[in-house]
Amino acid sequence: MRTALAVSSIAATLIGGVLAAGPPTQAAPPAPPASAAELAPALTAETFADPPPQVRPKYRWWMPMAFTDDEQLAAELADIKAIGAGGAEVQTTTATGPRAFDPGFLAEYGWGSPLWARKVQTMAERADELDLALDFTISPRWPAIVPTVTDVNDPRAAQQLVFAHAFLDGGTRYDGALPDDFEPRPPAGADRTLVAALLARCADPACDTQDTGPRLLDRGSVLDLTGSVGDDGTLRVDVPGDAGDTYVLIAFVQTADGMARNNFTTTKPNYVLDHLSEQGVQATAEFYDSSILTPAVREALEGVGRVDLFEDSLELGDNQKWTWDFAGEWERRRGYSPISVLPALAGAGSSGLTEAAFFDFADGSGERIRTDYRQTWNDLYIDARLDPLRQWANERSMALRSQPYGGPIDTSEAATHVDVPEGESLVFYDNIEAYRLVSVGAHLNGTPVVSSECCAARESVWASTAGGWRDPGNLRSVYRGYAGGVTQVIWHGYPYLTKGEGTDQQAVWPGMSYGGNTSFAEAWGAKGGPNWAGYRAINDHLGRLQLVLRQGRPSFDVALYLQDFGLRSPATRLTGPDALLESDSALARHGYTYEYLSPAHLRLPSARVADGRLFPDAGGHRAIVVANQTTMAVDTARRLLDLAGDGLPVVVVGDLPASTPGFHDAAAQDAELGRVLAELIEQPAVHRVADLDAVPDLLAGLGVTPAAAPAADSADVLSVRRSDPDVDYYYLFNQRSWATQQQVTLSGDGQPYELDTWTGEITPLTDYRRTADGVVVDVALEAADARVIALTTRDDDTFRPPAGSGTDPVAARNDGLGPVVLDDWTLQVESWSRGESGLPGDTGRAQLPATALTAGEHGALPPWSAVTPANGYDVDLGDVSGAGTYTSTFTLDDSWDGVRTAQLDLGAVVDTATVTLNDTELPPLDPQDLRHIEVGHLLRPGENTMTVRVASTLLNAVRAAPGTGAAGRARMDYGLFGPVRLTPVDAPQPTLTVEALERELPLAAGGVNRSRVRIANHSPRPVVVSVDVTTDDGVDAAPERRRLQVPGGAAATTTVTLHGANETGSSGLVVDVAASNGARGQAHVVLRHSGNLALNTTGSPYPRVWASSYQYQRPPSFLTDGQTSTFWASNGQTPGEAPTAERPQVVAVDLGLPTAVGSVGTSGRGNWAPRTYDVQTSLDGEQWTTVASVVDAPRSSDLNVTIFPATRARHVRLHITQGWYPSQPGLNTQLAEFSVHAESGGPR
């Protein structure tokens, strides 16, 4: 029998089972959580104009437990309501001050105290009055804790598996206590329950001297000695073999994990709960039912109606998680006992990977065993935590919202076991594909809400911006989440006024933030920045978008088969056979919509084919793609065979899987897999291609056409399609850092409508055409911007067809009407700063003297930081935060008479802005598109007055104030930067608009680049235009075509080729366009100079960096961003995945055009840096020439320059065959910067 070294009295009481949580005392029968219909109200003219609260964004609301004032809580909820939000998520932090950690203070104010329950009631009652949703984090901190689990040996606390070992000579006798040098060490006072005592022979007799793992064992030699261990923990055994053999005795012990979260409750320590057993759920349920969900609280929450219980991502640490019946569940689920194969887990960490493994099996079976560990971990997390937690929450009228990742979890499967799956911008690094793994759960459940914790940027508190072409800001993160399936934003976040007492920086002005004044964004609220008021329009806008994104059901062209055990954990493989697509993959370039399906999804009863679609009531996929899978379970292969038999196209990319993932009966399972797959590929519906690039053409040939097909091969615009019975809604997002315009064919019937999510207006489009494939529309989007188009045959109060209208006459020639640049402004700033009391929320406001500003070169206006006496101004705005009012009075000549539409271009603005023209305030502005602001109806010949009110962030004031700890942060540039222009569009005279698609471009010394300029002809007749360019010193420019024809009512794009000689600073390119009918226009481009041909800090199309593999949080773009603090990392999280001569890694830069190159530079990453590589060049990206070879490259972050004879090339790459690895074999290689230089010798 297995011997328990020690079992606590608590364990003896509870280990045998889980008690059901009792019903709340005197509670009324619970109402169900909000239904899908409630969370997805119908889109009508009324709901689109004023989105209902359930579709509006929420705020994460931090507070110092119950150390709050009821009136302040009510005021903050009212503030959240007034800013256009739909709810708040309550999350606690510790308090600050001399009493904050005293037991008496925590007994009164701690989480879970009677006062906390009353605060919950107070917040719920006020939220009900304001029609706000109110959510609660599952415990005061994450991972989950409760005040009642304070004994390290409480069986409800998290458990771990640790091991100790002793090497023994063969042919000897061992007589003594089991090894106890456990790794990691059990917590002090923790009981140790013996799981296994094993003896195994080393494949290499010298394994006892091996410094790094894994040490290989002969699996056939393993002896299970667990039953021979005495009650006193001793063992007597004769070691087999002879003196030439080395054996190892390994003791595996279950013990408490020991992780705790303290100073939140009246007790300590508060141990993290077991996330792999129902006992952990039970601990939460019992405490809530007994201490928080009082009858009064229950009644208040019933009034709110929309309440989520939220669990953040799992941050359980790196030790190997276990639970009381892990071995039994493993045997039940995987078909064999894990006891004799536990050496494959020794030191493999929380996710069962071999990075730090101490032992493994020489026959290669270890990876299968570790996969079984991960699968069992995943199954227990779902079955023993998510399912019972969801049931308990639903019985108490709460929905379970969860970030189901952080351990070895199949996130896409786990997401189907919660009411609201959630992702996050921070650890997803805004990766659209990661959001797709989360959103599929809601799609298959038929629930309309997919949530995102946004936008927690590091070291950005008091400084985050809404958006703009220079800094896409928060909106870029939001839009990328929407592109991945998100339908609810939860802003991170809204801190309570103050964190407590004393002089801590969060108890003085400006007030509480999350983690202090150098930590994560953001500290929204009335005490926050001047830009806070601008978020009313932003939240209205996002509410409309979220309303659209919850209509009908999601509609996908393709499903991608994927199994992964570890989004945001060390087990994430996102590489090779488990790769997520890149968001500019071949499928994206052709306009296909897709989502990921795991093996578990294919086992669902709803995984059926009807009318040629998989999951016809959910995603409606018209094909499934199985790409480069090396393993597959037999039951999955059979399901694919069934689906193919039902007529669903199955596309196999690359080789067929060669093996099953698990260990049990592997040979027979592999043979059966081969048989099933052989039958699969004979099915008429199954097709094979060599790589993913071939998939779109194959799908098109099968009649599976894309939902939103671009006219040209381009992944600039990504789409999300939601289908109602009579409406198709398309969310279109430009994922690039430059503007794009293209024709897109949208699948569907009827009239296209523009749904303006900034104004709430629904307008029929008139410029479109119908084809056999759908409706062709022009899609023009600025960088990181989004828009919504609906196709419908409806004719009602929401979708009104266009009324017939005549065409206004346009003269044959232009007699002088053209763009006007506004150069002269008066600026007056209302300064926001620390008030006299210095208390949280006491922000003083003062009107500073007005000052005159005149635009400089290329129409640029100075930032506030440059408006100082030292620069000749009579006011000092250097460290000022606040709201600045820019006023310009200008005169338009008579040629502007009759202008019907005109566009205002503000250039760049930081942060939010409103515009008033001739005493009329304009509708809310789109921060991503400030160059197409319609103002024609307000302009008039003669004198006009425009005011632009710009609201800054609070950072500059915070960094300048005493006691904030932010003095070391960099000053921000605020203001209206311009250039500010007015361009007539629709007028009695013919007009042109001329725009640079890239408003900034890098242009290095000795380098080349290209500026794309779009010329739109607003006359009904074709014109011939001439193109002239002007540049500053050190730049040569040549238009691709100096004369070209532009059709009437259409646009053409031309290119200007640039050659640079400047190594520093910036300059300008001016493109003047004159039409044969007298119309004219002008575009401006800012050129950023350096000595590095590869540097791209503007996000321009070129230079373009590429890598053969990368980890999504360490993309190749980090190689050319000019910052050694960021870095690229190749794929690989297990030994042996690092580059070798047989499996090299490549990083390459496409310079856009051939140019002379003479050296490259690299900035290493210490022991992770490339060690051996070739420098290669190419003119076409196909044929490569080695120009230098590097051996033992420096590892430091200092720039290492490799010189070679000057050569002409467009492409330059590093062909890496070895790295400086901390241990052999290596995991991956990393590089901070990769630079290319025209001069031999590198930068000067």
CSV table of C-alpha atoms in Angstrom, one decimal, residues 547-752:
chain,number,residue,atom,x,y,z
A,547,LEU,CA,-23.6,46.4,-30.0
A,548,VAL,CA,-22.7,45.5,-33.7
A,549,LEU,CA,-20.4,42.8,-32.6
A,550,ARG,CA,-23.1,41.0,-30.6
A,551,GLN,CA,-25.7,40.9,-33.4
A,552,GLY,CA,-26.8,37.6,-34.7
A,553,ARG,CA,-24.1,34.9,-34.7
A,554,PRO,CA,-20.5,34.8,-35.8
A,555,SER,CA,-19.9,33.7,-39.3
A,556,PHE,CA,-16.6,32.1,-40.3
A,557,ASP,CA,-15.3,30.8,-43.6
A,558,VAL,CA,-12.8,28.4,-42.2
A,559,ALA,CA,-12.0,26.5,-39.0
A,560,LEU,CA,-8.4,25.8,-38.1
A,561,TYR,CA,-7.6,22.7,-36.1
A,562,LEU,CA,-5.3,23.4,-33.2
A,563,GLN,CA,-4.4,21.8,-29.9
A,564,ASP,CA,-2.3,23.9,-27.5
A,565,PHE,CA,-1.8,23.5,-23.7
A,566,GLY,CA,-0.6,26.8,-22.6
A,567,LEU,CA,-1.7,30.2,-23.8
A,568,ARG,CA,0.3,32.6,-21.6
A,569,SER,CA,2.2,29.8,-19.8
A,570,PRO,CA,5.5,28.1,-20.2
A,571,ALA,CA,3.7,25.3,-22.1
A,572,THR,CA,2.7,27.6,-24.9
A,573,ARG,CA,4.0,26.0,-28.1
A,574,LEU,CA,2.5,28.4,-30.7
A,575,THR,CA,5.2,27.1,-33.0
A,576,GLY,CA,5.6,24.5,-35.7
A,577,PRO,CA,2.7,22.0,-35.5
A,578,ASP,CA,0.9,24.1,-32.9
A,579,ALA,CA,1.4,27.5,-34.6
A,580,LEU,CA,-1.2,30.1,-34.5
A,581,LEU,CA,-1.4,31.9,-37.8
A,582,GLU,CA,0.1,35.3,-38.3
A,583,SER,CA,-2.5,38.0,-38.8
A,584,ASP,CA,-1.1,38.6,-42.3
A,585,SER,CA,-1.2,34.9,-43.4
A,586,ALA,CA,-2.3,33.8,-46.8
A,587,LEU,CA,-5.9,33.3,-45.5
A,588,ALA,CA,-5.9,36.9,-44.1
A,589,ARG,CA,-4.5,38.3,-47.4
A,590,HIS,CA,-7.4,36.8,-49.3
A,591,GLY,CA,-10.0,38.0,-46.9
A,592,TYR,CA,-11.0,34.7,-45.2
A,593,THR,CA,-12.4,34.7,-41.7
A,594,TYR,CA,-11.5,31.9,-39.4
A,595,GLU,CA,-11.3,30.7,-35.8
A,596,TYR,CA,-9.5,27.8,-34.0
A,597,LEU,CA,-11.1,24.6,-33.0
A,598,SER,CA,-9.5,22.1,-30.5
A,599,PRO,CA,-10.0,18.4,-30.5
A,600,ALA,CA,-12.5,18.8,-27.6
A,601,HIS,CA,-14.7,21.0,-29.8
A,602,LEU,CA,-15.0,18.2,-32.4
A,603,ARG,CA,-16.4,15.9,-29.8
A,604,LEU,CA,-19.3,18.3,-29.0
A,605,PRO,CA,-22.8,17.2,-30.0
A,606,SER,CA,-23.1,20.5,-31.9
A,607,ALA,CA,-20.1,19.6,-34.1
A,608,ARG,CA,-22.2,18.5,-37.0
A,609,VAL,CA,-22.4,19.4,-40.7
A,610,ALA,CA,-25.6,20.9,-42.1
A,611,ASP,CA,-26.0,22.7,-45.4
A,612,GLY,CA,-22.2,22.3,-45.9
A,613,ARG,CA,-21.3,24.1,-42.7
A,614,LEU,CA,-19.7,22.9,-39.5
A,615,PHE,CA,-21.4,24.1,-36.3
A,616,PRO,CA,-24.3,25.5,-38.4
A,617,ASP,CA,-25.8,27.2,-35.3
A,618,ALA,CA,-22.5,28.8,-34.3
A,619,GLY,CA,-19.5,29.6,-36.6
A,620,GLY,CA,-20.9,28.0,-39.7
A,621,HIS,CA,-17.4,27.0,-41.0
A,622,ARG,CA,-17.4,25.9,-44.6
A,623,ALA,CA,-14.1,24.0,-44.4
A,624,ILE,CA,-11.6,22.8,-41.7
A,625,VAL,CA,-7.9,23.2,-42.2
A,626,VAL,CA,-5.4,20.8,-40.5
A,627,ALA,CA,-2.0,22.4,-40.8
A,628,ASN,CA,1.3,20.7,-40.1
A,629,GLN,CA,0.2,18.6,-37.2
A,630,THR,CA,2.7,16.1,-35.9
A,631,THR,CA,0.3,14.3,-33.5
A,632,MET,CA,-3.4,13.6,-33.4
A,633,ALA,CA,-5.6,11.5,-31.2
A,634,VAL,CA,-7.4,8.6,-32.9
A,635,ASP,CA,-10.8,9.9,-31.9
A,636,THR,CA,-10.0,13.3,-33.5
A,637,ALA,CA,-9.0,11.6,-36.7
A,638,ARG,CA,-12.2,9.6,-36.7
A,639,ARG,CA,-14.2,12.8,-36.2
A,640,LEU,CA,-12.5,14.4,-39.2
A,641,LEU,CA,-13.3,11.3,-41.1
A,642,ASP,CA,-17.0,11.6,-40.1
A,643,LEU,CA,-17.0,15.3,-41.1
A,644,ALA,CA,-15.4,14.6,-44.5
A,645,GLY,CA,-18.0,11.8,-45.0
A,646,ASP,CA,-20.7,14.4,-44.4
A,647,GLY,CA,-19.2,16.5,-47.2
A,648,LEU,CA,-17.2,19.1,-45.2
A,649,PRO,CA,-14.0,20.0,-47.0
A,650,VAL,CA,-11.0,19.0,-45.0
A,651,VAL,CA,-7.7,20.6,-46.1
A,652,VAL,CA,-4.5,18.9,-44.9
A,653,VAL,CA,-1.5,21.1,-45.0
A,654,GLY,CA,1.9,19.4,-45.1
A,655,ASP,CA,2.5,15.9,-43.7
A,656,LEU,CA,-0.1,13.9,-42.0
A,657,PRO,CA,0.3,13.4,-38.2
A,658,ALA,CA,2.6,10.5,-37.6
A,659,SER,CA,1.8,9.6,-34.0
A,660,THR,CA,-0.8,10.0,-31.2
A,661,PRO,CA,0.0,12.4,-28.4
A,662,GLY,CA,-0.4,10.1,-25.4
A,663,PHE,CA,1.7,7.3,-23.8
A,664,HIS,CA,-0.9,4.5,-23.2
A,665,ASP,CA,-0.7,1.7,-25.8
A,666,ALA,CA,1.2,4.1,-28.0
A,667,ALA,CA,2.2,1.6,-30.7
A,668,ALA,CA,-1.3,0.3,-31.2
A,669,GLN,CA,-2.8,3.8,-31.1
A,670,ASP,CA,-0.2,5.0,-33.7
A,671,ALA,CA,-1.1,2.2,-36.0
A,672,GLU,CA,-4.8,2.9,-35.7
A,673,LEU,CA,-4.2,6.6,-36.4
A,674,GLY,CA,-2.3,5.6,-39.5
A,675,ARG,CA,-5.2,3.4,-40.6
A,676,VAL,CA,-7.8,6.1,-40.0
A,677,LEU,CA,-5.8,8.8,-41.7
A,678,ALA,CA,-5.2,6.6,-44.7
A,679,GLU,CA,-9.0,6.2,-45.0
A,680,LEU,CA,-9.4,10.0,-44.4
A,681,ILE,CA,-7.2,11.1,-47.3
A,682,GLU,CA,-9.2,8.8,-49.7
A,683,GLN,CA,-12.4,10.8,-49.0
A,684,PRO,CA,-13.6,13.0,-51.9
A,685,ALA,CA,-13.9,16.0,-49.5
A,686,VAL,CA,-10.3,15.8,-48.3
A,687,HIS,CA,-7.6,17.8,-50.1
A,688,ARG,CA,-3.9,18.1,-49.5
A,689,VAL,CA,-1.5,21.0,-50.1
A,690,ALA,CA,2.1,21.6,-49.3
A,691,ASP,CA,1.8,24.8,-47.4
A,692,LEU,CA,-0.6,27.4,-46.0
A,693,ASP,CA,0.0,29.7,-49.0
A,694,ALA,CA,-1.8,27.2,-51.2
A,695,VAL,CA,-4.9,27.0,-49.1
A,696,PRO,CA,-6.8,30.1,-50.4
A,697,ASP,CA,-6.7,29.1,-54.1
A,698,LEU,CA,-7.8,25.6,-53.1
A,699,LEU,CA,-10.7,26.9,-51.1
A,700,ALA,CA,-11.8,29.2,-53.9
A,701,GLY,CA,-11.7,26.3,-56.2
A,702,LEU,CA,-14.0,24.4,-53.9
A,703,GLY,CA,-16.5,27.3,-53.8
A,704,VAL,CA,-15.5,28.4,-50.4
A,705,THR,CA,-15.0,32.1,-51.1
A,706,PRO,CA,-13.9,34.7,-48.5
A,707,ALA,CA,-16.3,36.9,-46.6
A,708,ALA,CA,-14.4,40.1,-47.3
A,709,ALA,CA,-12.1,39.6,-50.3
A,710,PRO,CA,-9.7,42.5,-51.1
A,711,ALA,CA,-9.3,43.3,-54.8
A,712,ALA,CA,-5.5,42.9,-54.3
A,713,ASP,CA,-3.6,40.4,-52.2
A,714,SER,CA,-3.5,42.3,-48.9
A,715,ALA,CA,-3.9,41.7,-45.2
A,716,ASP,CA,-4.2,45.4,-44.4
A,717,VAL,CA,-7.8,45.0,-43.5
A,718,LEU,CA,-9.1,42.3,-41.3
A,719,SER,CA,-12.8,41.6,-41.0
A,720,VAL,CA,-15.3,40.2,-38.5
A,721,ARG,CA,-18.7,39.1,-39.8
A,722,ARG,CA,-21.8,38.8,-37.8
A,723,SER,CA,-24.9,37.4,-39.5
A,724,ASP,CA,-28.5,38.1,-38.6
A,725,PRO,CA,-31.2,36.5,-40.8
A,726,ASP,CA,-31.6,39.7,-42.8
A,727,VAL,CA,-28.4,41.6,-42.1
A,728,ASP,CA,-24.7,40.9,-42.5
A,729,TYR,CA,-22.5,43.2,-40.3
A,730,TYR,CA,-18.9,43.7,-41.2
A,731,TYR,CA,-16.3,45.1,-38.8
A,732,LEU,CA,-13.3,46.2,-40.8
A,733,PHE,CA,-10.0,47.0,-39.1
A,734,ASN,CA,-6.8,48.3,-40.7
A,735,GLN,CA,-4.1,46.5,-38.7
A,736,ARG,CA,-1.3,48.5,-40.4
A,737,SER,CA,0.6,51.5,-39.2
A,738,TRP,CA,-0.2,53.3,-42.5
A,739,ALA,CA,-3.4,54.3,-44.2
A,740,THR,CA,-5.0,51.9,-46.7
A,741,GLN,CA,-7.6,52.2,-49.4
A,742,GLN,CA,-8.8,49.2,-51.4
A,743,GLN,CA,-11.9,47.7,-52.9
A,744,VAL,CA,-13.4,44.8,-50.9
A,745,THR,CA,-16.1,42.4,-52.0
A,746,LEU,CA,-18.4,41.6,-49.1
A,747,SER,CA,-20.5,38.4,-49.1
A,748,GLY,CA,-24.2,39.1,-48.7
A,749,ASP,CA,-27.1,40.7,-50.4
A,750,GLY,CA,-28.8,44.0,-50.3
A,751,GLN,CA,-27.9,47.6,-49.8
A,752,PRO,CA,-24.7,48.5,-48.0
